[in-house]
Amino acid sequence: MIKVVAKNLVKADKMDAFLDMAKVLVRETRDKDAGCIRYELVQGIDNPRLLTFLEEWEDQEALDNHMAAPHFTDIVPRLGDCLEEPGEVTLYRELL
């Protein structure tokens, strides 16, 4: 299993645009991407402009297929236009 944490610091004036696109990305991913165990967007309590995707995938192949899917390749670059700084993506594997 692969876990992904993708942190995004969104510009204050771009929150609505980011959220509108993220809703589509989350819905499309959950509906269409085989091997997706969990895919959600959470918001920082101390910093509401910190929006983080939390993901779980069955394996690397499922994650690779997600990143090649039209909904990902269309939306993710546009999400980047809403950010204060480049997003931070970290992949994890479960140890215990």
mmCIF file of C-alpha atoms in Angstrom:
data_model
loop_
_atom_site.group_PDB
_atom_site.id
_atom_site.type_symbol
_atom_site.label_atom_id
_atom_site.label_comp_id
_atom_site.label_asym_id
_atom_site.label_seq_id
_atom_site.Cartn_x
_atom_site.Cartn_y
_atom_site.Cartn_z
ATOM 1 C CA MET A 1 0.000 0.000 0.000
ATOM 2 C CA ILE A 2 1.201 3.519 -0.819
ATOM 3 C CA LYS A 3 0.110 6.593 1.095
ATOM 4 C CA VAL A 4 0.430 10.098 -0.308
ATOM 5 C CA VAL A 5 0.353 13.421 1.530
ATOM 6 C CA ALA A 6 0.146 16.361 -0.884
ATOM 7 C CA LYS A 7 0.264 19.737 0.902
ATOM 8 C CA ASN A 8 -0.843 22.927 -0.833
ATOM 9 C CA LEU A 9 -0.650 26.486 0.490
ATOM 10 C CA VAL A 10 -3.390 28.231 -1.466
ATOM 11 C CA LYS A 11 -3.442 31.963 -2.230
ATOM 12 C CA ALA A 12 -6.213 33.678 -0.259
ATOM 13 C CA ASP A 13 -7.919 34.966 -3.398
ATOM 14 C CA LYS A 14 -7.752 31.547 -5.086
ATOM 15 C CA MET A 15 -9.423 29.402 -2.412
ATOM 16 C CA ASP A 16 -12.776 29.149 -4.187
ATOM 17 C CA ALA A 17 -11.171 28.232 -7.517
ATOM 18 C CA PHE A 18 -8.941 25.624 -5.873
ATOM 19 C CA LEU A 19 -11.862 24.066 -3.993
ATOM 20 C CA ASP A 20 -14.065 23.950 -7.096
ATOM 21 C CA MET A 21 -11.386 22.063 -9.040
ATOM 22 C CA ALA A 22 -10.459 19.859 -6.073
ATOM 23 C CA LYS A 23 -14.094 18.724 -5.697
ATOM 24 C CA VAL A 24 -14.033 17.466 -9.276
ATOM 25 C CA LEU A 25 -10.661 15.786 -8.808
ATOM 26 C CA VAL A 26 -11.754 14.006 -5.628
ATOM 27 C CA ARG A 27 -15.048 12.854 -7.140
ATOM 28 C CA GLU A 28 -13.483 11.660 -10.399
ATOM 29 C CA THR A 29 -10.669 9.868 -8.573
ATOM 30 C CA ARG A 30 -13.024 8.070 -6.200
ATOM 31 C CA ASP A 31 -15.379 7.094 -9.043
ATOM 32 C CA LYS A 32 -12.901 6.128 -11.746
ATOM 33 C CA ASP A 33 -9.470 5.180 -10.409
ATOM 34 C CA ALA A 34 -9.006 1.486 -9.685
ATOM 35 C CA GLY A 35 -6.849 0.799 -6.673
ATOM 36 C CA CYS A 36 -7.865 3.970 -4.848
ATOM 37 C CA ILE A 37 -8.492 3.140 -1.200
ATOM 38 C CA ARG A 38 -8.731 6.693 0.141
ATOM 39 C CA TYR A 39 -8.706 10.112 -1.494
ATOM 40 C CA GLU A 40 -9.737 13.169 0.453
ATOM 41 C CA LEU A 41 -8.947 16.840 0.904
ATOM 42 C CA VAL A 42 -8.428 18.193 4.419
ATOM 43 C CA GLN A 43 -7.927 21.740 5.686
ATOM 44 C CA GLY A 44 -5.450 22.974 8.266
ATOM 45 C CA ILE A 45 -7.033 24.097 11.527
ATOM 46 C CA ASP A 46 -4.321 26.645 12.336
ATOM 47 C CA ASN A 47 -3.953 27.716 8.706
ATOM 48 C CA PRO A 48 -7.132 27.288 6.634
ATOM 49 C CA ARG A 49 -5.193 28.050 3.445
ATOM 50 C CA LEU A 50 -3.244 24.806 3.935
ATOM 51 C CA LEU A 51 -5.213 22.219 1.941
ATOM 52 C CA THR A 52 -3.840 18.693 1.900
ATOM 53 C CA PHE A 53 -4.797 15.671 -0.167
ATOM 54 C CA LEU A 54 -4.573 12.426 1.827
ATOM 55 C CA GLU A 55 -4.430 9.376 -0.395
ATOM 56 C CA GLU A 56 -4.070 5.613 -0.109
ATOM 57 C CA TRP A 57 -3.392 3.385 -3.101
ATOM 58 C CA GLU A 58 -3.225 -0.384 -3.419
ATOM 59 C CA ASP A 59 0.143 -0.208 -5.181
ATOM 60 C CA GLN A 60 2.445 1.945 -7.305
ATOM 61 C CA GLU A 61 0.702 0.885 -10.508
ATOM 62 C CA ALA A 62 -2.632 2.248 -9.239
ATOM 63 C CA LEU A 63 -0.971 5.548 -8.275
ATOM 64 C CA ASP A 64 0.793 5.769 -11.653
ATOM 65 C CA ASN A 65 -2.498 5.158 -13.468
ATOM 66 C CA HIS A 66 -4.154 7.891 -11.384
ATOM 67 C CA MET A 67 -1.417 10.368 -12.270
ATOM 68 C CA ALA A 68 -1.896 9.542 -15.977
ATOM 69 C CA ALA A 69 -5.713 9.838 -15.852
ATOM 70 C CA PRO A 70 -7.316 12.747 -17.742
ATOM 71 C CA HIS A 71 -8.907 14.224 -14.621
ATOM 72 C CA PHE A 72 -5.482 14.372 -12.940
ATOM 73 C CA THR A 73 -3.503 15.696 -15.910
ATOM 74 C CA ASP A 74 -6.151 18.354 -16.575
ATOM 75 C CA ILE A 75 -6.826 19.589 -13.042
ATOM 76 C CA VAL A 76 -3.532 19.313 -11.137
ATOM 77 C CA PRO A 77 -1.603 21.855 -13.262
ATOM 78 C CA ARG A 78 -4.470 24.325 -12.804
ATOM 79 C CA LEU A 79 -4.432 23.725 -9.037
ATOM 80 C CA GLY A 80 -0.769 24.719 -9.110
ATOM 81 C CA ASP A 81 -1.743 28.141 -10.458
ATOM 82 C CA CYS A 82 -3.629 28.763 -7.193
ATOM 83 C CA LEU A 83 -0.673 28.161 -4.870
ATOM 84 C CA GLU A 84 1.575 30.556 -2.948
ATOM 85 C CA GLU A 85 4.509 28.184 -3.443
ATOM 86 C CA PRO A 86 5.035 24.784 -5.067
ATOM 87 C CA GLY A 87 3.114 22.014 -3.372
ATOM 88 C CA GLU A 88 4.863 19.389 -1.265
ATOM 89 C CA VAL A 89 4.154 15.740 -2.077
ATOM 90 C CA THR A 90 5.467 12.910 0.088
ATOM 91 C CA LEU A 91 4.931 9.193 -0.523
ATOM 92 C CA TYR A 92 4.875 6.740 2.375
ATOM 93 C CA ARG A 93 4.688 3.023 2.958
ATOM 94 C CA GLU A 94 3.256 1.546 6.130
ATOM 95 C CA LEU A 95 5.775 0.011 8.511
ATOM 96 C CA LEU A 96 3.737 -1.079 11.532
#
